[in-house]
């Protein structure tokens, strides 16, 4: 029997007070640290060890962990060894990551040095004083501009891209992918409509591609009239699909949709990392030939991804900034893409010059050619150069259509309110356009609201 993708745990929204969340964070961190002892959680902060806090490493071959190991084996110019770093995988859930990291930072604790953050957190964490401004990161013009902007707040740079996420369309062998949004939603497609951040992402993409372009993106604040007349109708039309062609997707997060696609669904909307996950799945390969392809999602897509930042309370801010520069550098980004399946944040990682992002110019190398590790008997590079080039082409095309989610220090309030309203629209629970507009408008200011 072919191995199946493990189902992911249900993402639970944490609304506990900061003190309770800090206890939970400490407990989970201790459970991840070998021997049940986590030095950074002790009262004293006199340490040279660096701790990198982020989500579960879902990259192929755990490439994030591999980058940390390479840092630990490296040296500064002159021969001085790098300070040892440890990756603390706080949680698989973005919601839990946010709650636990926020609780530690809010307490003033020195638990973390480098933060791997969802790119929607910058406004809140910068405004709250949790982050140090980043100085000395080289070649900023090499980062994709839209991705770099997600790390800025009021003109100050607080974070740089670690990996970029954009919506991609995967299609099975022999299937012609739709090139327009209505054709996608009427097809046999697996997407993510379960109650977690993926629902917000998919709902926003539906809004932007069905009459609500420019609404609920970036710092543009939609009026209640816009929410009522442009956003709500698009979601009502998505709800009709959620009872038809998208019915199964109401139970799907990323991994469940990958499993559905591998099991026979013709199309799938997912992030770039799904490409390498599928390429390693026996059901999706015939030797080195892949039984699927990938292209940019039709129309606008959400600009997702993770950024790297230095905690304000780091006992070793200079070393932490050095580690951020290392992890976001071209060589690390190339390895993260070719070996881990995560889309990079730099032009150079795809063989391009800064500002010259034509998909036709993508030039990439395979994982084994980058690492210099010979392949074993019978082993081949999958994805190979041509397959990685197809992925890079799709990512760059999608980046040209990508839009950020709302930029607000109250993003967690917005997303929980928004997706709660979307669920009620899906369920036909009596939420009207006016109630929806009032609730979402309030949530962008951090005011508690519900549909």
mmCIF file of C-alpha atoms in Angstrom, residues 48-406:
data_model
loop_
_atom_site.group_PDB
_atom_site.id
_atom_site.type_symbol
_atom_site.label_atom_id
_atom_site.label_comp_id
_atom_site.label_asym_id
_atom_site.label_seq_id
_atom_site.Cartn_x
_atom_site.Cartn_y
_atom_site.Cartn_z
ATOM 1 C CA UNK A 48 25.299 32.556 24.481
ATOM 2 C CA UNK A 49 22.952 29.921 23.026
ATOM 3 C CA UNK A 50 20.487 31.178 20.396
ATOM 4 C CA UNK A 51 16.905 29.942 20.330
ATOM 5 C CA UNK A 52 14.838 30.179 17.148
ATOM 6 C CA UNK A 53 11.084 29.961 17.740
ATOM 7 C CA UNK A 54 8.743 28.919 14.944
ATOM 8 C CA UNK A 55 6.240 26.393 13.741
ATOM 9 C CA UNK A 56 6.698 22.728 13.001
ATOM 10 C CA UNK A 57 9.219 22.186 10.204
ATOM 11 C CA UNK A 58 7.068 20.806 7.367
ATOM 12 C CA UNK A 59 9.758 21.338 4.731
ATOM 13 C CA UNK A 60 10.894 18.262 2.850
ATOM 14 C CA UNK A 61 13.800 16.548 4.615
ATOM 15 C CA UNK A 62 13.394 19.040 7.493
ATOM 16 C CA UNK A 63 15.453 21.603 5.642
ATOM 17 C CA UNK A 64 14.919 24.317 8.250
ATOM 18 C CA UNK A 65 16.582 22.102 10.843
ATOM 19 C CA UNK A 66 19.358 21.356 8.340
ATOM 20 C CA UNK A 67 20.032 25.090 7.938
ATOM 21 C CA UNK A 68 20.326 25.469 11.706
ATOM 22 C CA UNK A 69 22.805 22.565 11.785
ATOM 23 C CA UNK A 70 24.853 24.214 9.051
ATOM 24 C CA UNK A 71 24.925 27.466 11.018
ATOM 25 C CA UNK A 72 26.152 25.544 14.067
ATOM 26 C CA UNK A 73 28.976 24.025 12.012
ATOM 27 C CA UNK A 74 29.972 27.377 10.474
ATOM 28 C CA UNK A 75 32.371 30.090 11.497
ATOM 29 C CA UNK A 76 32.660 33.831 11.208
ATOM 30 C CA UNK A 77 35.412 35.320 9.010
ATOM 31 C CA UNK A 78 38.557 34.912 11.049
ATOM 32 C CA UNK A 79 37.637 31.481 12.346
ATOM 33 C CA UNK A 80 35.464 32.262 15.390
ATOM 34 C CA UNK A 81 32.668 29.647 15.636
ATOM 35 C CA UNK A 82 29.043 30.655 15.392
ATOM 36 C CA UNK A 83 27.120 30.565 18.682
ATOM 37 C CA UNK A 84 25.098 27.385 18.898
ATOM 38 C CA UNK A 85 21.457 27.712 17.797
ATOM 39 C CA UNK A 86 18.456 25.508 18.518
ATOM 40 C CA UNK A 87 15.195 25.450 16.578
ATOM 41 C CA UNK A 88 12.222 25.397 18.958
ATOM 42 C CA UNK A 89 9.180 24.100 17.075
ATOM 43 C CA UNK A 90 6.456 25.755 19.104
ATOM 44 C CA UNK A 91 3.404 24.346 17.324
ATOM 45 C CA UNK A 92 2.059 23.133 13.992
ATOM 46 C CA UNK A 93 -0.803 25.610 14.226
ATOM 47 C CA UNK A 94 -0.217 29.213 13.154
ATOM 48 C CA UNK A 95 -2.802 30.318 15.713
ATOM 49 C CA UNK A 96 -1.006 28.532 18.536
ATOM 50 C CA UNK A 97 2.386 29.780 17.385
ATOM 51 C CA UNK A 98 1.108 33.331 17.560
ATOM 52 C CA UNK A 99 -0.480 32.934 20.993
ATOM 53 C CA UNK A 100 2.532 31.259 22.563
ATOM 54 C CA UNK A 101 5.229 33.503 21.083
ATOM 55 C CA UNK A 102 3.162 36.605 21.885
ATOM 56 C CA UNK A 103 2.742 35.465 25.489
ATOM 57 C CA UNK A 104 6.487 35.019 25.961
ATOM 58 C CA UNK A 105 7.280 38.392 24.372
ATOM 59 C CA UNK A 106 4.504 40.136 26.278
ATOM 60 C CA UNK A 107 5.904 38.829 29.560
ATOM 61 C CA UNK A 108 9.305 40.364 28.796
ATOM 62 C CA UNK A 109 10.913 36.928 28.861
ATOM 63 C CA UNK A 110 14.194 36.185 27.121
ATOM 64 C CA UNK A 111 13.117 32.754 25.865
ATOM 65 C CA UNK A 112 13.639 33.481 22.177
ATOM 66 C CA UNK A 113 16.262 35.246 20.103
ATOM 67 C CA UNK A 114 14.999 34.780 16.537
ATOM 68 C CA UNK A 115 11.313 34.593 15.669
ATOM 69 C CA UNK A 116 9.906 32.831 12.613
ATOM 70 C CA UNK A 117 6.685 34.792 12.193
ATOM 71 C CA UNK A 118 3.715 34.655 9.892
ATOM 72 C CA UNK A 119 4.007 37.762 7.771
ATOM 73 C CA UNK A 120 0.726 39.124 9.184
ATOM 74 C CA UNK A 121 2.240 39.521 12.663
ATOM 75 C CA UNK A 122 4.621 42.391 11.890
ATOM 76 C CA UNK A 123 2.235 45.244 12.655
ATOM 77 C CA UNK A 124 1.166 43.860 16.027
ATOM 78 C CA UNK A 125 4.606 42.720 17.175
ATOM 79 C CA UNK A 126 6.330 45.934 16.058
ATOM 80 C CA UNK A 127 3.678 48.192 17.602
ATOM 81 C CA UNK A 128 3.866 46.208 20.861
ATOM 82 C CA UNK A 129 7.644 46.587 21.088
ATOM 83 C CA UNK A 130 8.423 42.887 20.726
ATOM 84 C CA UNK A 131 10.928 43.309 17.860
ATOM 85 C CA UNK A 132 14.281 44.979 17.282
ATOM 86 C CA UNK A 133 14.712 46.943 14.043
ATOM 87 C CA UNK A 134 16.972 45.094 11.618
ATOM 88 C CA UNK A 135 20.112 46.858 10.488
ATOM 89 C CA UNK A 136 22.895 45.527 8.339
ATOM 90 C CA UNK A 137 20.969 42.966 6.269
ATOM 91 C CA UNK A 138 22.744 42.963 2.927
ATOM 92 C CA UNK A 139 21.222 43.201 -0.547
ATOM 93 C CA UNK A 140 17.727 44.211 0.509
ATOM 94 C CA UNK A 141 16.906 44.925 -3.146
ATOM 95 C CA UNK A 142 17.369 41.199 -3.818
ATOM 96 C CA UNK A 143 14.241 40.368 -1.806
ATOM 97 C CA UNK A 144 10.935 40.296 -3.657
ATOM 98 C CA UNK A 145 9.560 43.792 -2.910
ATOM 99 C CA UNK A 146 6.071 42.654 -1.916
ATOM 100 C CA UNK A 147 7.519 40.107 0.501
ATOM 101 C CA UNK A 148 9.959 42.616 1.997
ATOM 102 C CA UNK A 149 7.148 45.106 2.618
ATOM 103 C CA UNK A 150 5.464 42.617 4.961
ATOM 104 C CA UNK A 151 8.432 43.041 7.330
ATOM 105 C CA UNK A 152 8.141 46.832 7.543
ATOM 106 C CA UNK A 153 6.129 48.998 9.908
ATOM 107 C CA UNK A 154 5.984 52.785 9.687
ATOM 108 C CA UNK A 155 9.008 52.793 7.392
ATOM 109 C CA UNK A 156 11.179 50.689 9.743
ATOM 110 C CA UNK A 157 12.416 47.206 8.812
ATOM 111 C CA UNK A 158 11.657 44.663 11.538
ATOM 112 C CA UNK A 159 11.667 41.379 9.613
ATOM 113 C CA UNK A 160 12.907 39.872 6.353
ATOM 114 C CA UNK A 161 11.425 37.014 4.311
ATOM 115 C CA UNK A 162 12.388 33.451 5.234
ATOM 116 C CA UNK A 163 10.079 31.829 2.721
ATOM 117 C CA UNK A 164 7.288 33.137 0.506
ATOM 118 C CA UNK A 165 3.872 31.550 0.069
ATOM 119 C CA UNK A 166 1.500 32.141 -2.830
ATOM 120 C CA UNK A 167 -1.509 30.184 -4.003
ATOM 121 C CA UNK A 168 -0.675 27.647 -6.700
ATOM 122 C CA UNK A 169 -2.893 25.375 -8.782
ATOM 123 C CA UNK A 170 -1.887 21.723 -8.987
ATOM 124 C CA UNK A 171 -3.386 19.558 -11.720
ATOM 125 C CA UNK A 172 -3.236 15.856 -12.377
ATOM 126 C CA UNK A 173 -1.639 14.425 -15.482
ATOM 127 C CA UNK A 174 -3.973 14.775 -18.486
ATOM 128 C CA UNK A 175 -6.021 17.582 -16.888
ATOM 129 C CA UNK A 176 -6.042 21.055 -18.453
ATOM 130 C CA UNK A 177 -5.961 23.597 -15.604
ATOM 131 C CA UNK A 178 -8.567 26.367 -15.744
ATOM 132 C CA UNK A 179 -7.185 29.831 -16.424
ATOM 133 C CA UNK A 180 -10.082 31.862 -14.983
ATOM 134 C CA UNK A 181 -11.506 31.938 -11.474
ATOM 135 C CA UNK A 182 -15.089 30.774 -12.251
ATOM 136 C CA UNK A 183 -13.690 27.756 -14.083
ATOM 137 C CA UNK A 184 -11.683 26.799 -11.015
ATOM 138 C CA UNK A 185 -14.559 26.917 -8.542
ATOM 139 C CA UNK A 186 -16.823 24.840 -10.778
ATOM 140 C CA UNK A 187 -14.186 22.115 -11.157
ATOM 141 C CA UNK A 188 -13.222 19.053 -9.135
ATOM 142 C CA UNK A 189 -10.824 20.946 -6.873
ATOM 143 C CA UNK A 190 -9.506 20.418 -3.354
ATOM 144 C CA UNK A 191 -8.897 23.560 -1.338
ATOM 145 C CA UNK A 192 -8.873 24.582 2.328
ATOM 146 C CA UNK A 193 -12.161 25.622 3.905
ATOM 147 C CA UNK A 194 -11.860 24.136 7.395
ATOM 148 C CA UNK A 195 -12.038 26.531 10.343
ATOM 149 C CA UNK A 196 -8.444 27.795 10.568
ATOM 150 C CA UNK A 197 -6.333 30.472 8.849
ATOM 151 C CA UNK A 198 -6.639 28.671 5.523
ATOM 152 C CA UNK A 199 -10.331 29.582 5.458
ATOM 153 C CA UNK A 200 -9.450 33.271 5.729
ATOM 154 C CA UNK A 201 -6.928 32.864 2.892
ATOM 155 C CA UNK A 202 -9.314 31.034 0.580
ATOM 156 C CA UNK A 203 -12.199 33.382 1.347
ATOM 157 C CA UNK A 204 -10.069 36.450 0.620
ATOM 158 C CA UNK A 205 -8.958 34.964 -2.697
ATOM 159 C CA UNK A 206 -12.601 34.332 -3.575
ATOM 160 C CA UNK A 207 -13.504 37.930 -2.702
ATOM 161 C CA UNK A 208 -10.630 39.452 -4.703
ATOM 162 C CA UNK A 209 -11.481 37.379 -7.774
ATOM 163 C CA UNK A 210 -15.250 37.820 -7.651
ATOM 164 C CA UNK A 211 -16.090 41.520 -7.491
ATOM 165 C CA UNK A 212 -14.133 42.546 -4.399
ATOM 166 C CA UNK A 213 -10.733 43.380 -5.870
ATOM 167 C CA UNK A 214 -8.764 45.757 -3.631
ATOM 168 C CA UNK A 215 -10.928 45.101 -0.564
ATOM 169 C CA UNK A 216 -9.486 43.676 2.667
ATOM 170 C CA UNK A 217 -5.884 43.857 1.526
ATOM 171 C CA UNK A 218 -2.926 45.792 2.881
ATOM 172 C CA UNK A 219 -3.625 49.031 4.731
ATOM 173 C CA UNK A 220 -6.688 49.893 2.640
ATOM 174 C CA UNK A 221 -9.678 49.922 4.976
ATOM 175 C CA UNK A 222 -12.926 49.005 3.241
ATOM 176 C CA UNK A 223 -15.998 50.964 4.183
ATOM 177 C CA UNK A 224 -19.042 49.211 5.613
ATOM 178 C CA UNK A 225 -20.715 49.837 2.276
ATOM 179 C CA UNK A 226 -17.888 48.034 0.471
ATOM 180 C CA UNK A 227 -18.091 45.136 2.900
ATOM 181 C CA UNK A 228 -21.838 44.934 2.448
ATOM 182 C CA UNK A 229 -22.044 45.330 -1.336
ATOM 183 C CA UNK A 230 -18.731 43.908 -2.609
ATOM 184 C CA UNK A 231 -17.353 41.445 -0.065
ATOM 185 C CA UNK A 232 -20.495 39.810 1.315
ATOM 186 C CA UNK A 233 -21.978 38.924 -2.115
ATOM 187 C CA UNK A 234 -18.722 37.237 -3.165
ATOM 188 C CA UNK A 235 -18.772 35.148 0.007
ATOM 189 C CA UNK A 236 -22.412 34.248 -0.551
ATOM 190 C CA UNK A 237 -21.484 32.942 -3.995
ATOM 191 C CA UNK A 238 -18.579 31.010 -2.457
ATOM 192 C CA UNK A 239 -21.055 29.509 0.024
ATOM 193 C CA UNK A 240 -23.094 28.130 -2.865
ATOM 194 C CA UNK A 241 -19.939 26.386 -4.117
ATOM 195 C CA UNK A 242 -19.252 25.138 -0.577
ATOM 196 C CA UNK A 243 -22.484 23.148 -0.838
ATOM 197 C CA UNK A 244 -21.578 21.887 -4.300
ATOM 198 C CA UNK A 245 -18.191 21.428 -5.953
ATOM 199 C CA UNK A 246 -16.300 22.518 -2.818
ATOM 200 C CA UNK A 247 -18.332 20.551 -0.253
ATOM 201 C CA UNK A 248 -15.519 18.136 0.651
ATOM 202 C CA UNK A 249 -13.070 21.019 1.090
ATOM 203 C CA UNK A 250 -14.978 22.265 4.132
ATOM 204 C CA UNK A 251 -13.148 19.503 6.030
ATOM 205 C CA UNK A 252 -9.734 20.177 4.494
ATOM 206 C CA UNK A 253 -6.621 21.898 5.737
ATOM 207 C CA UNK A 254 -3.411 21.760 3.688
ATOM 208 C CA UNK A 255 -2.507 18.131 4.360
ATOM 209 C CA UNK A 256 -6.041 16.826 3.876
ATOM 210 C CA UNK A 257 -6.258 18.560 0.506
ATOM 211 C CA UNK A 258 -2.900 17.047 -0.517
ATOM 212 C CA UNK A 259 -4.233 13.606 0.389
ATOM 213 C CA UNK A 260 -7.436 14.226 -1.577
ATOM 214 C CA UNK A 261 -5.415 15.271 -4.617
ATOM 215 C CA UNK A 262 -3.119 12.252 -4.339
ATOM 216 C CA UNK A 263 -6.205 10.046 -4.055
ATOM 217 C CA UNK A 264 -7.751 11.256 -7.311
ATOM 218 C CA UNK A 265 -9.140 14.792 -7.108
ATOM 219 C CA UNK A 266 -8.242 16.504 -10.395
ATOM 220 C CA UNK A 267 -7.172 19.923 -9.100
ATOM 221 C CA UNK A 268 -5.840 21.407 -5.876
ATOM 222 C CA UNK A 269 -5.182 24.897 -4.557
ATOM 223 C CA UNK A 270 -2.205 24.819 -2.187
ATOM 224 C CA UNK A 271 1.110 26.435 -1.254
ATOM 225 C CA UNK A 272 4.487 25.813 -2.954
ATOM 226 C CA UNK A 273 5.676 23.286 -0.350
ATOM 227 C CA UNK A 274 3.018 20.838 -1.568
ATOM 228 C CA UNK A 275 5.029 20.333 -4.772
ATOM 229 C CA UNK A 276 7.917 18.511 -3.091
ATOM 230 C CA UNK A 277 5.534 16.650 -0.804
ATOM 231 C CA UNK A 278 3.685 15.305 -3.851
ATOM 232 C CA UNK A 279 6.910 14.617 -5.746
ATOM 233 C CA UNK A 280 7.985 12.283 -2.946
ATOM 234 C CA UNK A 281 4.642 10.427 -2.957
ATOM 235 C CA UNK A 282 4.707 7.112 -4.922
ATOM 236 C CA UNK A 283 1.126 7.595 -6.148
ATOM 237 C CA UNK A 284 2.154 10.818 -7.883
ATOM 238 C CA UNK A 285 5.248 9.483 -9.674
ATOM 239 C CA UNK A 286 6.151 7.125 -12.469
ATOM 240 C CA UNK A 287 9.858 6.710 -11.872
ATOM 241 C CA UNK A 288 11.234 10.231 -12.153
ATOM 242 C CA UNK A 289 8.224 11.473 -14.114
ATOM 243 C CA UNK A 290 5.627 13.329 -12.067
ATOM 244 C CA UNK A 291 1.954 12.595 -12.567
ATOM 245 C CA UNK A 292 0.984 16.179 -11.877
ATOM 246 C CA UNK A 293 1.889 19.727 -12.849
ATOM 247 C CA UNK A 294 1.693 23.135 -11.206
ATOM 248 C CA UNK A 295 0.853 26.639 -12.353
ATOM 249 C CA UNK A 296 -0.118 29.944 -10.783
ATOM 250 C CA UNK A 297 -3.568 30.169 -9.280
ATOM 251 C CA UNK A 298 -5.912 32.044 -11.632
ATOM 252 C CA UNK A 299 -6.318 35.669 -10.649
ATOM 253 C CA UNK A 300 -5.279 37.229 -7.351
ATOM 254 C CA UNK A 301 -3.773 35.155 -4.553
ATOM 255 C CA UNK A 302 -2.828 35.766 -0.939
ATOM 256 C CA UNK A 303 0.796 36.675 -0.279
ATOM 257 C CA UNK A 304 1.655 34.375 2.602
ATOM 258 C CA UNK A 305 4.943 33.281 4.054
ATOM 259 C CA UNK A 306 7.150 33.426 7.107
ATOM 260 C CA UNK A 307 9.504 36.232 8.110
ATOM 261 C CA UNK A 308 12.556 36.301 10.379
ATOM 262 C CA UNK A 309 12.853 38.850 13.183
ATOM 263 C CA UNK A 310 14.965 39.447 16.290
ATOM 264 C CA UNK A 311 13.205 39.479 19.654
ATOM 265 C CA UNK A 312 13.477 42.734 21.580
ATOM 266 C CA UNK A 313 14.379 40.716 24.673
ATOM 267 C CA UNK A 314 17.114 38.596 23.110
ATOM 268 C CA UNK A 315 20.215 38.472 25.334
ATOM 269 C CA UNK A 316 22.300 38.171 22.148
ATOM 270 C CA UNK A 317 20.774 40.593 19.616
ATOM 271 C CA UNK A 318 23.872 40.966 17.437
ATOM 272 C CA UNK A 319 24.368 37.205 17.077
ATOM 273 C CA UNK A 320 20.622 36.814 16.493
ATOM 274 C CA UNK A 321 20.788 39.376 13.666
ATOM 275 C CA UNK A 322 23.725 37.444 12.181
ATOM 276 C CA UNK A 323 21.621 34.282 12.230
ATOM 277 C CA UNK A 324 18.728 36.117 10.534
ATOM 278 C CA UNK A 325 21.118 37.285 7.815
ATOM 279 C CA UNK A 326 22.407 33.723 7.373
ATOM 280 C CA UNK A 327 18.958 32.105 7.149
ATOM 281 C CA UNK A 328 17.676 34.747 4.728
ATOM 282 C CA UNK A 329 20.815 34.722 2.566
ATOM 283 C CA UNK A 330 20.956 33.449 -1.003
ATOM 284 C CA UNK A 331 22.628 30.117 -0.246
ATOM 285 C CA UNK A 332 20.169 29.267 2.518
ATOM 286 C CA UNK A 333 17.250 30.307 0.327
ATOM 287 C CA UNK A 334 18.461 28.095 -2.516
ATOM 288 C CA UNK A 335 18.674 25.091 -0.202
ATOM 289 C CA UNK A 336 15.276 25.845 1.310
ATOM 290 C CA UNK A 337 13.776 25.789 -2.199
ATOM 291 C CA UNK A 338 15.599 22.892 -3.861
ATOM 292 C CA UNK A 339 15.863 20.606 -0.821
ATOM 293 C CA UNK A 340 12.923 21.739 1.318
ATOM 294 C CA UNK A 341 10.296 22.791 -1.205
ATOM 295 C CA UNK A 342 9.719 26.256 0.292
ATOM 296 C CA UNK A 343 9.573 29.186 -2.121
ATOM 297 C CA UNK A 344 12.452 31.598 -1.479
ATOM 298 C CA UNK A 345 12.196 35.291 -0.735
ATOM 299 C CA UNK A 346 15.111 36.400 -2.959
ATOM 300 C CA UNK A 347 15.464 36.814 -6.718
ATOM 301 C CA UNK A 348 18.989 35.357 -6.595
ATOM 302 C CA UNK A 349 17.743 32.077 -5.131
ATOM 303 C CA UNK A 350 15.937 31.503 -8.441
ATOM 304 C CA UNK A 351 18.899 32.599 -10.551
ATOM 305 C CA UNK A 352 17.512 36.080 -11.207
ATOM 306 C CA UNK A 353 18.940 39.557 -10.815
ATOM 307 C CA UNK A 354 17.290 41.956 -8.342
ATOM 308 C CA UNK A 355 14.236 43.530 -9.898
ATOM 309 C CA UNK A 356 14.289 41.213 -12.920
ATOM 310 C CA UNK A 357 11.651 38.674 -12.044
ATOM 311 C CA UNK A 358 10.659 37.283 -15.430
ATOM 312 C CA UNK A 359 9.496 33.683 -14.920
ATOM 313 C CA UNK A 360 11.230 32.758 -18.182
ATOM 314 C CA UNK A 361 14.600 33.554 -16.595
ATOM 315 C CA UNK A 362 14.373 31.108 -13.675
ATOM 316 C CA UNK A 363 17.553 29.054 -13.257
ATOM 317 C CA UNK A 364 17.733 26.603 -10.385
ATOM 318 C CA UNK A 365 19.909 23.719 -9.249
ATOM 319 C CA UNK A 366 18.918 20.402 -7.725
ATOM 320 C CA UNK A 367 19.326 19.612 -4.052
ATOM 321 C CA UNK A 368 22.234 17.204 -4.556
ATOM 322 C CA UNK A 369 24.163 19.685 -6.721
ATOM 323 C CA UNK A 370 23.821 22.332 -3.997
ATOM 324 C CA UNK A 371 24.776 20.090 -1.090
ATOM 325 C CA UNK A 372 27.475 18.171 -2.945
ATOM 326 C CA UNK A 373 26.193 14.950 -1.441
ATOM 327 C CA UNK A 374 26.266 12.079 -3.963
ATOM 328 C CA UNK A 375 23.082 10.182 -4.654
ATOM 329 C CA UNK A 376 22.911 6.602 -3.434
ATOM 330 C CA UNK A 377 22.435 3.559 -5.679
ATOM 331 C CA UNK A 378 19.156 3.866 -7.557
ATOM 332 C CA UNK A 379 18.449 7.353 -6.165
ATOM 333 C CA UNK A 380 17.535 10.279 -8.412
ATOM 334 C CA UNK A 381 16.944 13.953 -7.809
ATOM 335 C CA UNK A 382 13.187 14.429 -7.609
ATOM 336 C CA UNK A 383 12.249 17.195 -8.068
ATOM 337 C CA UNK A 384 14.839 17.505 -10.802
ATOM 338 C CA UNK A 385 15.998 20.746 -12.403
ATOM 339 C CA UNK A 386 13.154 20.906 -14.936
ATOM 340 C CA UNK A 387 10.545 20.215 -12.261
ATOM 341 C CA UNK A 388 11.993 22.831 -9.899
ATOM 342 C CA UNK A 389 12.042 25.289 -12.789
ATOM 343 C CA UNK A 390 8.327 24.690 -13.387
ATOM 344 C CA UNK A 391 7.674 25.359 -9.695
ATOM 345 C CA UNK A 392 9.806 28.523 -9.739
ATOM 346 C CA UNK A 393 7.979 29.741 -12.837
ATOM 347 C CA UNK A 394 4.605 29.210 -11.112
ATOM 348 C CA UNK A 395 5.741 30.971 -7.938
ATOM 349 C CA UNK A 396 7.016 34.048 -9.789
ATOM 350 C CA UNK A 397 3.860 34.299 -11.889
ATOM 351 C CA UNK A 398 1.696 34.058 -8.759
ATOM 352 C CA UNK A 399 3.833 36.666 -6.971
ATOM 353 C CA UNK A 400 2.884 39.125 -9.693
ATOM 354 C CA UNK A 401 -0.764 38.624 -8.707
ATOM 355 C CA UNK A 402 -0.297 38.348 -4.934
ATOM 356 C CA UNK A 403 -1.943 40.646 -2.395
ATOM 357 C CA UNK A 404 -1.259 40.914 1.340
ATOM 358 C CA UNK A 405 -3.909 40.179 3.914
ATOM 359 C CA UNK A 406 -5.146 43.201 5.919
#
